Amino acid sequence: MTADGERAFVLGLDGVPWRLIDSWIDDGELPAFAELVAEGASGPLRSSTPANTPVAWPSIATGAWPDRHGIYEFVKLGADHGQRPYNREDIRQPPLWDLLSPSVVANVPMTYPAGGVGEDGAMVAGMMTPSPDSDGFAYPPELGAAIREEIPDYRVGLKWHRYGDDRREEFREEFETLFAGRRELLRSLMEREAWRLFFFVFTAPDRLQHLIWDEDVILDHYRELDAVLAEVMAYCDRLGATLYVVSDHGFGPVSRVVNVNRALADAGLLTPKEATGVRAALSRTGVTKSRVLDALSRVGVDDETLVERLPASVVDGVARTVPGDHALYDVEAERTSAFLHGLGSVYVNDTARFDRGAVDPSDVDRVKAEVMRTLSALTDPETGERVLTVHDGDELNPEDEFAPDVVVEGVTGYHVKPGLAEETVVDADGIAGYHRPEGVFFARGPSIASGATVEGASVVDVAPTLLHALGEPVPAAAQGRVLMEAFEPGSAPATREVSRVDRGASDTPTDAPGSEEAVEERLRGLGYL
């Protein structure tokens, strides 16, 4: 049996903001969180830039920013402008479960296909896993079989964007099923006691807040999270484990959407495909990707059904022919200088990086500067206020020459999208809330100071702090700091020096999507990603 303070439990809560938790603790609405604050260390946790799930969770797990851990979006951009989902094997720095054995890891985003936890470990893959029936859903495979039998309604995620205003009640029912299955999985895995690291993530808050930004509704769900926290705290107390509760980013309401690729097109930096041949004929008759998908949806055929039943070549061929606003298939690459990929990554389309590039490498700096000027000056025509925060990619990620050239985020109340809409800034439709930089950090355990305040913490500080508390060296490549203010004065972590060791890194990118035909890979052609 592991001694007190020699094991760590990470409870991840996707998209939980400090502002709401802090306010509802003060109001007496969240008693378990209040106990966590009184008996431990707490404070806001700054997210990655951009503040997005696929970037932030690997930063939490490795202590490194994306220029070292290698994940920039949900999907990886190739030299041919093609995309494939990032997977666990793309993470270039060792995550916590690679350093602490045995580990139990479940529902952490970007961990598909499951593995990498050693013979005695267990993993249930999180976001980007096609389904619980997929190869790679769980390790060892018999764990996946047990979950399918014992929790038949278990699901990996919930595609919140499919539920329009007329389907809110249906969404709430599906949401409750998602959360109940996740909670049942947590209780099942907590029957295991032979672990040094337990890392479990609830993505439900993120899903709810994207679609419904109603603080009364959100509070009801947070009360359920508070009940989960009470169970986990009792479990950690019994095992003498230190508990860390963290979120990858915060959240807040949005009212407007910024179509960045439309802004680049209006500035002459991106060229949409011309309507010629079959594409022109379809355009004249009003046939578009969105209308085709809407019509199919009304008769019960969704996008996943299409990609499961049709060959990839057919899906891709239709996507290239039917007009729409897809950032990959509706752009003339050879006449495009820059484009937004994914949630915030802007690339200069240079000929050294891309097969169909349009910018000479010697001209990249000039084009990047023009992109930054264009996007920095972008304003909302209704208010005249700027709508984007624009970052130089080389300054954000100086160690990776293949990092995005520019990174953009919407200012408060605005959400960035990559589509080629007709207008640049429009009212938000089908989305109520989006990510903000300020998440949460809580710690409670044998060496954690009661009532301590943690200031200036970021997602890369979690792994170094956890490892140091366990008496383990911090990887030399970790860019975060040990949050020494969280420890009880005179405790072992508070008195020993931080040691660092070179754990090595993987410089070899993987090209396999993790399954022969990952659903996400093929949905790109329909505008789903």
Short mmCIF file of C-alpha atoms in Angstrom, two decimals:
data_model
loop_
_atom_site.label_atom_id
_atom_site.label_comp_id
_atom_site.label_asym_id
_atom_site.label_seq_id
_atom_site.Cartn_x
_atom_site.Cartn_y
_atom_site.Cartn_z
CA MET A 1 0.00 0.00 0.00
CA THR A 2 1.28 3.47 -0.89
CA ALA A 3 2.01 5.77 2.05
CA ASP A 4 0.16 9.04 2.65
CA GLY A 5 1.10 11.77 0.17
CA GLU A 6 2.69 9.36 -2.29
CA ARG A 7 -0.18 9.21 -4.74
CA ALA A 8 -2.10 11.88 -6.67
CA PHE A 9 -5.64 12.13 -8.02
CA VAL A 10 -6.36 14.66 -10.79
CA LEU A 11 -10.04 15.49 -11.26
CA GLY A 12 -10.37 17.42 -14.51
CA LEU A 13 -13.42 19.60 -15.18
CA ASP A 14 -13.46 20.77 -18.79
CA GLY A 15 -14.42 24.41 -19.21
CA VAL A 16 -15.11 25.36 -15.58
CA PRO A 17 -14.36 29.06 -14.95
CA TRP A 18 -12.95 30.49 -11.74
CA ARG A 19 -15.51 33.31 -11.66
CA LEU A 20 -18.52 31.03 -11.38
CA ILE A 21 -16.99 28.59 -8.90
CA ASP A 22 -15.68 31.40 -6.68
CA SER A 23 -19.05 33.17 -6.70
CA TRP A 24 -21.09 30.07 -5.93
CA ILE A 25 -18.72 29.04 -3.14
CA ASP A 26 -19.34 32.45 -1.54
CA ASP A 27 -23.09 31.94 -1.95
CA GLY A 28 -22.95 28.58 -0.17
CA GLU A 29 -24.09 26.65 -3.25
CA LEU A 30 -21.07 24.32 -3.53
CA PRO A 31 -20.17 22.87 -0.11
CA ALA A 32 -17.55 20.40 -1.33
CA PHE A 33 -15.74 23.10 -3.28
CA ALA A 34 -15.94 25.34 -0.22
CA GLU A 35 -14.29 22.59 1.84
CA LEU A 36 -11.65 22.24 -0.86
CA VAL A 37 -10.80 25.95 -0.55
CA ALA A 38 -10.79 25.94 3.25
CA GLU A 39 -8.62 22.85 3.58
CA GLY A 40 -6.34 23.33 0.58
CA ALA A 41 -4.77 25.68 -1.94
CA SER A 42 -6.73 27.40 -4.70
CA GLY A 43 -6.64 30.05 -7.37
CA PRO A 44 -7.34 30.81 -11.03
CA LEU A 45 -5.48 28.75 -13.64
CA ARG A 46 -4.41 30.47 -16.87
CA SER A 47 -5.04 28.38 -19.95
CA SER A 48 -3.00 27.93 -23.11
CA THR A 49 -3.11 30.35 -26.05
CA PRO A 50 -5.55 29.81 -27.59
CA ALA A 51 -7.58 28.59 -24.63
CA ASN A 52 -8.72 25.38 -26.28
CA THR A 53 -9.15 21.77 -25.17
CA PRO A 54 -6.69 20.00 -27.52
CA VAL A 55 -3.89 22.40 -26.56
CA ALA A 56 -4.55 22.81 -22.83
CA TRP A 57 -5.01 19.20 -21.66
CA PRO A 58 -1.65 18.05 -23.09
CA SER A 59 -0.11 21.10 -21.39
CA ILE A 60 -1.64 20.04 -18.08
CA ALA A 61 -0.42 16.45 -18.54
CA THR A 62 3.14 17.30 -19.66
CA GLY A 63 3.94 20.69 -18.13
CA ALA A 64 4.88 21.94 -21.60
CA TRP A 65 3.46 24.45 -24.07
CA PRO A 66 2.52 23.28 -27.58
CA ASP A 67 5.88 24.07 -29.16
CA ARG A 68 7.23 21.24 -27.02
CA HIS A 69 4.28 18.86 -26.66
CA GLY A 70 3.32 19.23 -30.34
CA ILE A 71 -0.51 19.56 -30.27
CA TYR A 72 -2.03 22.75 -31.74
CA GLU A 73 -5.58 21.79 -32.73
CA PHE A 74 -7.94 18.83 -32.79
CA VAL A 75 -6.72 17.96 -36.27
CA LYS A 76 -3.22 18.06 -37.74
CA LEU A 77 -2.59 19.99 -40.95
CA GLY A 78 -0.51 18.22 -43.58
CA ALA A 79 1.69 19.49 -46.37
CA ASP A 80 -1.11 18.66 -48.84
CA HIS A 81 -3.57 20.79 -46.79
CA GLY A 82 -5.18 17.55 -45.68
CA GLN A 83 -6.13 16.94 -42.08
CA ARG A 84 -6.18 14.06 -39.66
CA PRO A 85 -7.04 13.92 -35.97
CA TYR A 86 -4.16 14.36 -33.58
CA ASN A 87 -3.76 11.29 -31.38
CA ARG A 88 -2.02 10.26 -28.19
CA GLU A 89 1.13 9.24 -30.03
CA ASP A 90 1.55 12.79 -31.38
CA ILE A 91 2.32 14.11 -27.88
CA ARG A 92 6.09 14.64 -27.91
CA GLN A 93 6.68 15.06 -24.17
CA PRO A 94 6.01 12.34 -21.56
CA PRO A 95 2.64 12.85 -19.83
CA LEU A 96 2.18 12.21 -16.12
CA TRP A 97 0.90 8.67 -16.66
CA ASP A 98 4.12 7.81 -18.47
CA LEU A 99 6.12 8.94 -15.42
CA LEU A 100 4.01 7.49 -12.59
CA SER A 101 3.17 3.82 -12.45
CA PRO A 102 0.69 2.33 -12.16
CA SER A 103 -1.77 4.91 -13.49
CA VAL A 104 -5.52 4.94 -14.05
CA VAL A 105 -6.45 7.44 -16.77
CA ALA A 106 -9.95 8.05 -18.14
CA ASN A 107 -11.65 10.43 -20.54
CA VAL A 108 -8.66 12.75 -20.88
CA PRO A 109 -8.93 14.48 -24.28
CA MET A 110 -6.31 13.56 -26.90
CA THR A 111 -5.55 10.11 -25.43
CA TYR A 112 -6.93 7.99 -28.29
CA PRO A 113 -5.91 5.25 -28.93
CA ALA A 114 -5.66 4.13 -25.30
CA GLY A 115 -2.28 2.90 -24.11
CA GLY A 116 1.04 4.11 -22.84
CA VAL A 117 0.27 3.37 -19.18
CA GLY A 118 2.36 0.23 -18.76
CA GLU A 119 1.26 -3.34 -18.16
CA ASP A 120 -0.32 -2.58 -14.79
CA GLY A 121 -2.05 0.63 -15.86
CA ALA A 122 -5.52 1.29 -17.27
CA MET A 123 -6.79 3.90 -19.72
CA VAL A 124 -10.17 4.79 -21.17
CA ALA A 125 -9.56 7.13 -24.12
CA GLY A 126 -11.30 10.49 -24.19
CA MET A 127 -12.35 13.07 -26.77
CA MET A 128 -11.48 12.17 -30.40
CA THR A 129 -12.27 8.49 -29.77
CA PRO A 130 -14.77 7.44 -32.50
CA SER A 131 -16.94 5.34 -30.16
CA PRO A 132 -16.79 2.86 -27.25
CA ASP A 133 -16.83 0.10 -29.87
CA SER A 134 -13.62 1.33 -31.51
CA ASP A 135 -10.32 -0.45 -31.28
CA GLY A 136 -8.24 1.64 -28.92
CA PHE A 137 -11.17 2.76 -26.78
CA ALA A 138 -9.63 1.24 -23.65
CA TYR A 139 -6.47 -0.43 -22.41
CA PRO A 140 -6.31 -3.26 -21.67
CA PRO A 141 -8.96 -4.23 -24.25
CA GLU A 142 -10.88 -6.29 -21.71
CA LEU A 143 -11.53 -3.05 -19.79
CA GLY A 144 -13.40 -1.76 -22.83
CA ALA A 145 -15.47 -4.94 -22.99
CA ALA A 146 -16.34 -4.59 -19.31
CA ILE A 147 -17.46 -0.97 -19.78
CA ARG A 148 -19.68 -1.86 -22.73
CA GLU A 149 -21.31 -4.59 -20.66
CA GLU A 150 -21.61 -2.78 -17.34
CA ILE A 151 -22.38 0.73 -18.66
CA PRO A 152 -24.24 0.09 -21.94
CA ASP A 153 -25.22 3.76 -22.31
CA TYR A 154 -21.64 4.99 -21.94
CA ARG A 155 -20.64 7.45 -24.62
CA VAL A 156 -17.41 9.28 -25.34
CA GLY A 157 -18.94 12.67 -26.00
CA LEU A 158 -21.98 14.65 -27.09
CA LYS A 159 -22.15 16.64 -30.32
CA TRP A 160 -23.91 19.65 -28.80
CA HIS A 161 -23.99 21.63 -32.08
CA ARG A 162 -26.59 19.26 -33.52
CA TYR A 163 -29.27 20.41 -31.12
CA GLY A 164 -31.13 23.50 -32.34
CA ASP A 165 -33.52 25.63 -30.34
CA ASP A 166 -36.29 23.12 -30.96
CA ARG A 167 -34.24 20.22 -29.52
CA ARG A 168 -33.13 21.63 -26.17
CA GLU A 169 -35.08 19.09 -24.11
CA GLU A 170 -33.66 16.26 -26.19
CA PHE A 171 -30.19 17.68 -25.56
CA ARG A 172 -30.80 17.82 -21.81
CA GLU A 173 -31.81 14.16 -21.79
CA GLU A 174 -28.76 13.14 -23.81
CA PHE A 175 -26.58 15.29 -21.58
CA GLU A 176 -27.84 13.57 -18.44
CA THR A 177 -27.10 10.19 -20.03
CA LEU A 178 -23.57 11.35 -20.85
CA PHE A 179 -22.94 12.58 -17.32
CA ALA A 180 -24.48 9.54 -15.64
CA GLY A 181 -22.31 7.18 -17.70
CA ARG A 182 -19.19 9.15 -16.87
CA ARG A 183 -20.02 9.15 -13.17
CA GLU A 184 -20.65 5.41 -13.25
CA LEU A 185 -17.29 4.88 -14.93
CA LEU A 186 -15.56 6.95 -12.25
CA ARG A 187 -17.12 4.89 -9.46
CA SER A 188 -16.17 1.68 -11.22
CA LEU A 189 -12.55 2.72 -11.66
CA MET A 190 -12.35 3.92 -8.06
CA GLU A 191 -12.82 0.32 -7.00
CA ARG A 192 -9.17 -0.01 -8.00
CA GLU A 193 -6.71 0.99 -5.32
CA ALA A 194 -3.36 -0.10 -6.79
CA TRP A 195 -2.43 3.16 -8.50
CA ARG A 196 -0.03 6.04 -8.02
CA LEU A 197 -1.78 8.43 -10.41
CA PHE A 198 -5.53 8.61 -11.04
CA PHE A 199 -6.44 11.12 -13.79
CA PHE A 200 -10.14 11.48 -14.66
CA VAL A 201 -11.84 14.22 -16.72
CA PHE A 202 -15.48 15.31 -16.94
CA THR A 203 -16.08 17.10 -20.26
CA ALA A 204 -19.79 17.61 -19.55
CA PRO A 205 -19.51 21.24 -18.30
CA ASP A 206 -17.97 22.29 -21.61
CA ARG A 207 -20.72 20.59 -23.63
CA LEU A 208 -23.50 22.17 -21.59
CA GLN A 209 -22.08 25.69 -21.64
CA HIS A 210 -21.46 25.72 -25.39
CA LEU A 211 -25.16 25.27 -26.02
CA ILE A 212 -26.90 26.73 -22.96
CA TRP A 213 -25.50 29.77 -21.17
CA ASP A 214 -28.05 30.07 -18.41
CA GLU A 215 -26.42 30.39 -15.00
CA ASP A 216 -29.35 28.71 -13.24
CA VAL A 217 -28.99 25.68 -15.52
CA ILE A 218 -25.21 25.73 -15.15
CA LEU A 219 -25.48 25.92 -11.34
CA ASP A 220 -27.70 22.84 -11.30
CA HIS A 221 -24.96 20.93 -13.11
CA TYR A 222 -22.22 22.34 -10.89
CA ARG A 223 -24.14 21.05 -7.89
CA GLU A 224 -23.84 17.61 -9.45
CA LEU A 225 -20.12 18.17 -9.94
CA ASP A 226 -19.93 19.22 -6.29
CA ALA A 227 -21.45 15.88 -5.30
CA VAL A 228 -18.87 14.07 -7.46
CA LEU A 229 -16.13 16.09 -5.78
CA ALA A 230 -17.39 15.06 -2.33
CA GLU A 231 -17.10 11.39 -3.31
CA VAL A 232 -13.60 11.87 -4.71
CA MET A 233 -12.44 13.79 -1.63
CA ALA A 234 -13.62 10.97 0.66
CA TYR A 235 -11.88 8.43 -1.58
CA CYS A 236 -8.61 10.42 -1.54
CA ASP A 237 -8.81 10.84 2.23
CA ARG A 238 -9.17 7.09 2.69
CA LEU A 239 -6.13 6.40 0.48
CA GLY A 240 -4.02 9.30 1.72
CA ALA A 241 -3.85 10.80 -1.79
CA THR A 242 -3.35 14.42 -2.76
CA LEU A 243 -6.25 15.71 -4.86
CA TYR A 244 -5.85 18.24 -7.69
CA VAL A 245 -8.94 19.73 -9.32
CA VAL A 246 -8.20 21.60 -12.53
CA SER A 247 -9.94 22.91 -15.62
CA ASP A 248 -8.33 23.38 -19.01
CA HIS A 249 -9.91 26.80 -19.57
CA GLY A 250 -12.76 28.95 -18.38
CA PHE A 251 -16.01 29.85 -20.11
CA GLY A 252 -18.36 32.73 -20.81
CA PRO A 253 -21.25 33.81 -23.01
CA VAL A 254 -20.74 34.74 -26.66
CA SER A 255 -23.02 36.80 -28.87
CA ARG A 256 -21.01 37.23 -32.07
CA VAL A 257 -18.90 35.06 -34.39
CA VAL A 258 -15.77 36.13 -36.29
CA ASN A 259 -15.27 34.33 -39.60
CA VAL A 260 -11.52 34.83 -39.90
CA ASN A 261 -11.13 33.29 -43.36
CA ARG A 262 -13.74 35.70 -44.71
CA ALA A 263 -11.67 38.57 -43.30
CA LEU A 264 -8.57 37.18 -45.02
CA ALA A 265 -10.52 36.80 -48.27
CA ASP A 266 -11.78 40.38 -48.07
CA ALA A 267 -8.18 41.52 -47.59
CA GLY A 268 -7.06 39.62 -50.72
CA LEU A 269 -5.04 37.11 -48.70
CA LEU A 270 -7.32 34.12 -49.39
CA THR A 271 -9.11 33.15 -52.60
CA PRO A 272 -12.38 31.20 -52.44
CA LYS A 273 -13.05 28.69 -55.20
CA GLU A 274 -14.75 30.06 -58.26
CA ALA A 275 -18.11 28.64 -59.26
CA THR A 276 -17.37 26.85 -62.52
CA GLY A 277 -18.67 23.72 -64.21
CA VAL A 278 -20.76 21.45 -62.00
CA ARG A 279 -19.99 23.62 -58.98
CA ALA A 280 -21.47 26.67 -60.77
CA ALA A 281 -24.59 24.75 -61.79
CA LEU A 282 -25.15 23.57 -58.22
CA SER A 283 -24.59 27.08 -56.91
CA ARG A 284 -27.16 28.54 -59.30
CA THR A 285 -29.78 26.07 -58.06
CA GLY A 286 -28.98 26.75 -54.42
CA VAL A 287 -27.36 23.39 -53.69
CA THR A 288 -24.77 23.76 -50.89
CA LYS A 289 -23.15 21.44 -48.37
CA SER A 290 -25.20 22.83 -45.51
CA ARG A 291 -28.49 22.48 -47.39
CA VAL A 292 -27.66 18.93 -48.45
CA LEU A 293 -26.85 17.96 -44.86
CA ASP A 294 -29.97 19.70 -43.53
CA ALA A 295 -32.18 17.86 -46.01
CA LEU A 296 -30.61 14.51 -45.17
CA SER A 297 -30.93 15.22 -41.45
CA ARG A 298 -34.67 15.77 -41.82
CA VAL A 299 -35.05 12.22 -43.14
CA GLY A 300 -32.86 10.74 -40.43
CA VAL A 301 -29.51 10.56 -42.25
CA ASP A 302 -26.74 12.36 -40.37
CA ASP A 303 -23.15 13.07 -41.34
CA GLU A 304 -21.74 10.11 -39.43
CA THR A 305 -24.09 7.76 -41.27
CA LEU A 306 -22.80 9.11 -44.58
CA VAL A 307 -19.15 8.65 -43.75
CA GLU A 308 -19.75 5.21 -42.32
CA ARG A 309 -21.70 4.00 -45.37
CA LEU A 310 -19.89 5.76 -48.23
CA PRO A 311 -16.29 5.29 -49.40
CA ALA A 312 -13.94 8.09 -48.39
CA SER A 313 -13.27 8.91 -52.05
CA VAL A 314 -17.00 9.56 -52.60
CA VAL A 315 -17.28 11.80 -49.54
CA ASP A 316 -14.18 13.75 -50.56
CA GLY A 317 -15.34 14.05 -54.16
CA VAL A 318 -18.72 15.45 -53.15
CA ALA A 319 -17.06 17.84 -50.73
CA ARG A 320 -14.83 19.25 -53.47
CA THR A 321 -17.74 19.66 -55.90
CA VAL A 322 -20.66 20.91 -53.82
CA PRO A 323 -20.21 24.60 -52.96
CA GLY A 324 -19.98 25.68 -49.34
CA ASP A 325 -17.85 27.57 -46.85
CA HIS A 326 -15.37 24.89 -45.84
CA ALA A 327 -11.91 26.25 -45.07
CA LEU A 328 -10.21 23.34 -46.85
CA TYR A 329 -12.35 22.33 -49.83
CA ASP A 330 -13.74 25.72 -50.85
CA VAL A 331 -10.43 27.56 -51.18
CA GLU A 332 -8.10 27.97 -54.18
CA ALA A 333 -4.87 27.03 -52.40
CA GLU A 334 -2.54 28.11 -55.19
CA ARG A 335 -3.98 31.64 -54.99
CA THR A 336 -4.14 31.88 -51.19
CA SER A 337 -1.45 33.58 -49.10
CA ALA A 338 -2.81 32.76 -45.63
CA PHE A 339 -5.66 30.85 -44.01
CA LEU A 340 -7.10 29.96 -40.61
CA HIS A 341 -6.94 26.28 -39.71
CA GLY A 342 -9.00 24.94 -36.82
CA LEU A 343 -9.75 26.99 -33.73
CA GLY A 344 -7.11 29.72 -33.95
CA SER A 345 -4.10 28.71 -36.06
CA VAL A 346 -3.29 30.98 -39.00
CA TYR A 347 -0.70 29.76 -41.51
CA VAL A 348 1.12 31.58 -44.25
CA ASN A 349 0.69 29.34 -47.29
CA ASP A 350 4.37 29.18 -48.18
CA THR A 351 5.84 26.88 -50.79
CA ALA A 352 8.39 25.34 -48.38
CA ARG A 353 5.69 24.07 -46.04
CA PHE A 354 2.76 23.30 -48.37
CA ASP A 355 2.60 21.39 -51.63
CA ARG A 356 0.19 23.93 -53.07
CA GLY A 357 1.79 26.95 -51.46
CA ALA A 358 1.57 30.43 -52.94
CA VAL A 359 4.13 32.42 -50.92
CA ASP A 360 7.88 32.28 -51.47
CA PRO A 361 9.74 31.54 -48.20
CA SER A 362 11.58 34.84 -48.53
CA ASP A 363 8.22 36.64 -48.41
CA VAL A 364 6.76 34.89 -45.36
CA ASP A 365 7.61 37.63 -42.86
CA ARG A 366 5.98 40.31 -45.01
CA VAL A 367 2.80 38.26 -45.47
CA LYS A 368 2.65 37.40 -41.77
CA ALA A 369 2.94 41.06 -40.87
CA GLU A 370 0.11 41.87 -43.29
CA VAL A 371 -2.05 39.13 -41.76
CA MET A 372 -1.43 40.46 -38.26
CA ARG A 373 -2.24 44.04 -39.30
CA THR A 374 -5.42 42.91 -41.06
CA LEU A 375 -6.73 40.81 -38.20
CA SER A 376 -5.66 43.27 -35.48
CA ALA A 377 -7.64 46.02 -37.21
CA LEU A 378 -10.78 43.91 -37.61
CA THR A 379 -13.79 45.51 -35.93
CA ASP A 380 -17.44 44.72 -35.37
CA PRO A 381 -19.48 46.92 -37.74
CA GLU A 382 -22.19 47.21 -35.07
CA THR A 383 -19.90 48.59 -32.35
CA GLY A 384 -16.67 49.66 -34.03
CA GLU A 385 -14.73 47.68 -31.42
CA ARG A 386 -11.90 45.27 -32.19
CA VAL A 387 -12.94 41.62 -32.18
CA LEU A 388 -9.68 39.64 -32.11
CA THR A 389 -6.57 39.24 -30.00
CA VAL A 390 -3.72 38.50 -32.39
CA HIS A 391 -0.46 36.80 -31.38
CA ASP A 392 2.79 36.30 -33.25
CA GLY A 393 3.17 32.52 -33.53
CA ASP A 394 6.95 32.68 -33.39
CA GLU A 395 6.80 34.46 -30.05
CA LEU A 396 4.21 32.06 -28.62
CA ASN A 397 5.91 28.90 -29.84
CA PRO A 398 9.56 29.76 -30.52
CA GLU A 399 10.89 26.20 -30.43
CA ASP A 400 8.78 24.72 -33.24
CA GLU A 401 9.36 25.89 -36.80
CA PHE A 402 6.14 24.18 -37.88
CA ALA A 403 3.96 26.02 -35.36
CA PRO A 404 1.21 28.34 -36.64
CA ASP A 405 2.53 31.65 -37.95
CA VAL A 406 -0.20 33.65 -36.21
CA VAL A 407 -2.59 32.66 -33.40
CA VAL A 408 -5.94 34.41 -32.96
CA GLU A 409 -8.54 34.46 -30.21
CA GLY A 410 -11.88 36.22 -30.00
CA VAL A 411 -12.13 39.02 -27.45
CA THR A 412 -14.73 38.60 -24.71
CA GLY A 413 -18.09 37.81 -26.26
CA TYR A 414 -16.70 36.73 -29.65
CA HIS A 415 -16.01 33.27 -31.05
CA VAL A 416 -13.54 32.48 -33.85
CA LYS A 417 -14.62 30.20 -36.71
CA PRO A 418 -12.73 29.09 -39.83
CA GLY A 419 -15.61 29.07 -42.31
CA LEU A 420 -16.01 31.16 -45.46
CA ALA A 421 -19.25 32.88 -44.53
CA GLU A 422 -20.59 35.82 -46.52
CA GLU A 423 -19.85 38.29 -43.71
CA THR A 424 -16.93 38.54 -41.32
CA VAL A 425 -18.71 39.33 -38.04
CA VAL A 426 -22.19 37.92 -37.50
CA ASP A 427 -24.56 37.04 -34.68
CA ALA A 428 -23.76 33.76 -32.94
CA ASP A 429 -26.14 31.07 -34.12
CA GLY A 430 -26.34 27.71 -32.38
CA ILE A 431 -23.66 28.55 -29.81
CA ALA A 432 -24.25 30.29 -26.49
CA GLY A 433 -20.86 30.18 -24.79
CA TYR A 434 -17.20 29.70 -25.53
CA HIS A 435 -13.83 29.38 -23.88
CA ARG A 436 -12.10 32.03 -21.79
CA PRO A 437 -8.56 31.92 -20.42
CA GLU A 438 -9.24 31.64 -16.67
CA GLY A 439 -9.86 28.11 -15.37
CA VAL A 440 -9.52 26.72 -11.85
CA PHE A 441 -6.83 25.14 -9.68
CA PHE A 442 -7.45 23.42 -6.35
CA ALA A 443 -5.19 21.11 -4.33
CA ARG A 444 -5.86 19.29 -1.05
CA GLY A 445 -3.82 16.62 0.68
CA PRO A 446 -1.25 15.69 3.32
CA SER A 447 1.32 18.32 2.29
CA ILE A 448 -1.02 21.04 1.00
CA ALA A 449 -1.43 24.22 3.08
CA SER A 450 -4.97 24.93 4.31
CA GLY A 451 -6.49 28.11 2.92
CA ALA A 452 -3.48 28.86 0.72
CA THR A 453 -3.89 31.16 -2.26
CA VAL A 454 -2.13 30.31 -5.52
CA GLU A 455 -1.44 33.27 -7.78
CA GLY A 456 -0.30 33.42 -11.38
CA ALA A 457 -0.67 29.68 -12.01
CA SER A 458 -0.97 28.30 -15.54
CA VAL A 459 -1.82 24.93 -17.02
CA VAL A 460 1.86 24.01 -17.42
CA ASP A 461 2.38 24.33 -13.64
CA VAL A 462 0.13 21.38 -12.74
CA ALA A 463 2.46 18.53 -13.73
CA PRO A 464 5.63 20.00 -12.13
CA THR A 465 3.74 20.69 -8.89
CA LEU A 466 2.23 17.21 -8.75
CA LEU A 467 5.53 15.47 -9.48
CA HIS A 468 7.46 17.52 -6.93
CA ALA A 469 4.81 16.77 -4.28
CA LEU A 470 5.36 13.05 -4.91
CA GLY A 471 9.12 13.41 -4.56
CA GLU A 472 9.65 12.85 -8.28
CA PRO A 473 11.96 14.90 -10.51
CA VAL A 474 10.36 17.30 -12.96
CA PRO A 475 11.16 16.67 -16.64
CA ALA A 476 13.76 19.13 -17.85
CA ALA A 477 11.54 19.99 -20.82
CA ALA A 478 8.61 21.03 -18.62
CA GLN A 479 8.13 24.79 -18.92
CA GLY A 480 5.93 25.22 -15.85
CA ARG A 481 6.96 26.01 -12.29
CA VAL A 482 6.34 24.16 -9.04
CA LEU A 483 3.64 26.05 -7.12
CA MET A 484 5.58 26.10 -3.86
CA GLU A 485 3.03 28.41 -2.22
CA ALA A 486 0.54 25.53 -2.26
CA PHE A 487 2.57 23.45 0.22
CA GLU A 488 2.36 23.50 4.00
CA PRO A 489 5.45 25.24 5.45
CA GLY A 490 7.85 22.65 6.81
CA SER A 491 6.37 19.81 4.74
CA ALA A 492 8.68 17.68 2.62
CA PRO A 493 7.69 19.31 -0.71
CA ALA A 494 8.08 22.78 0.81
CA THR A 495 11.59 22.12 2.08
CA ARG A 496 13.26 20.08 -0.66
CA GLU A 497 14.75 21.56 -3.78
CA VAL A 498 13.09 20.99 -7.13
CA SER A 499 15.05 18.44 -9.10
CA ARG A 500 14.92 18.09 -12.86
CA VAL A 501 15.85 15.23 -15.15
CA ASP A 502 15.96 14.80 -18.90
CA ARG A 503 13.11 12.45 -19.75
CA GLY A 504 13.64 12.60 -23.49
CA ALA A 505 11.08 13.51 -26.12
CA SER A 506 9.66 12.13 -29.32
CA ASP A 507 10.60 14.16 -32.39
CA THR A 508 8.98 11.73 -34.80
CA PRO A 509 5.46 12.76 -35.85
CA THR A 510 2.93 10.01 -36.41
CA ASP A 511 0.81 9.86 -39.53
CA ALA A 512 -1.75 7.23 -38.62
CA PRO A 513 -5.07 8.64 -37.37
CA GLY A 514 -5.33 5.90 -34.77
CA SER A 515 -7.90 3.85 -36.62
CA GLU A 516 -8.12 2.83 -40.24
CA GLU A 517 -10.84 5.34 -41.03
CA ALA A 518 -11.34 7.65 -38.09
CA VAL A 519 -14.78 9.25 -38.32
CA GLU A 520 -13.31 12.69 -37.65
CA GLU A 521 -10.92 12.33 -40.59
CA ARG A 522 -13.76 11.88 -43.05
CA LEU A 523 -16.14 14.42 -41.50
CA ARG A 524 -13.77 17.20 -42.54
CA GLY A 525 -15.11 16.98 -46.10
CA LEU A 526 -18.64 17.71 -44.94
CA GLY A 527 -17.64 20.77 -42.95
CA TYR A 528 -18.14 19.02 -39.61
CA LEU A 529 -14.66 19.91 -38.38
#
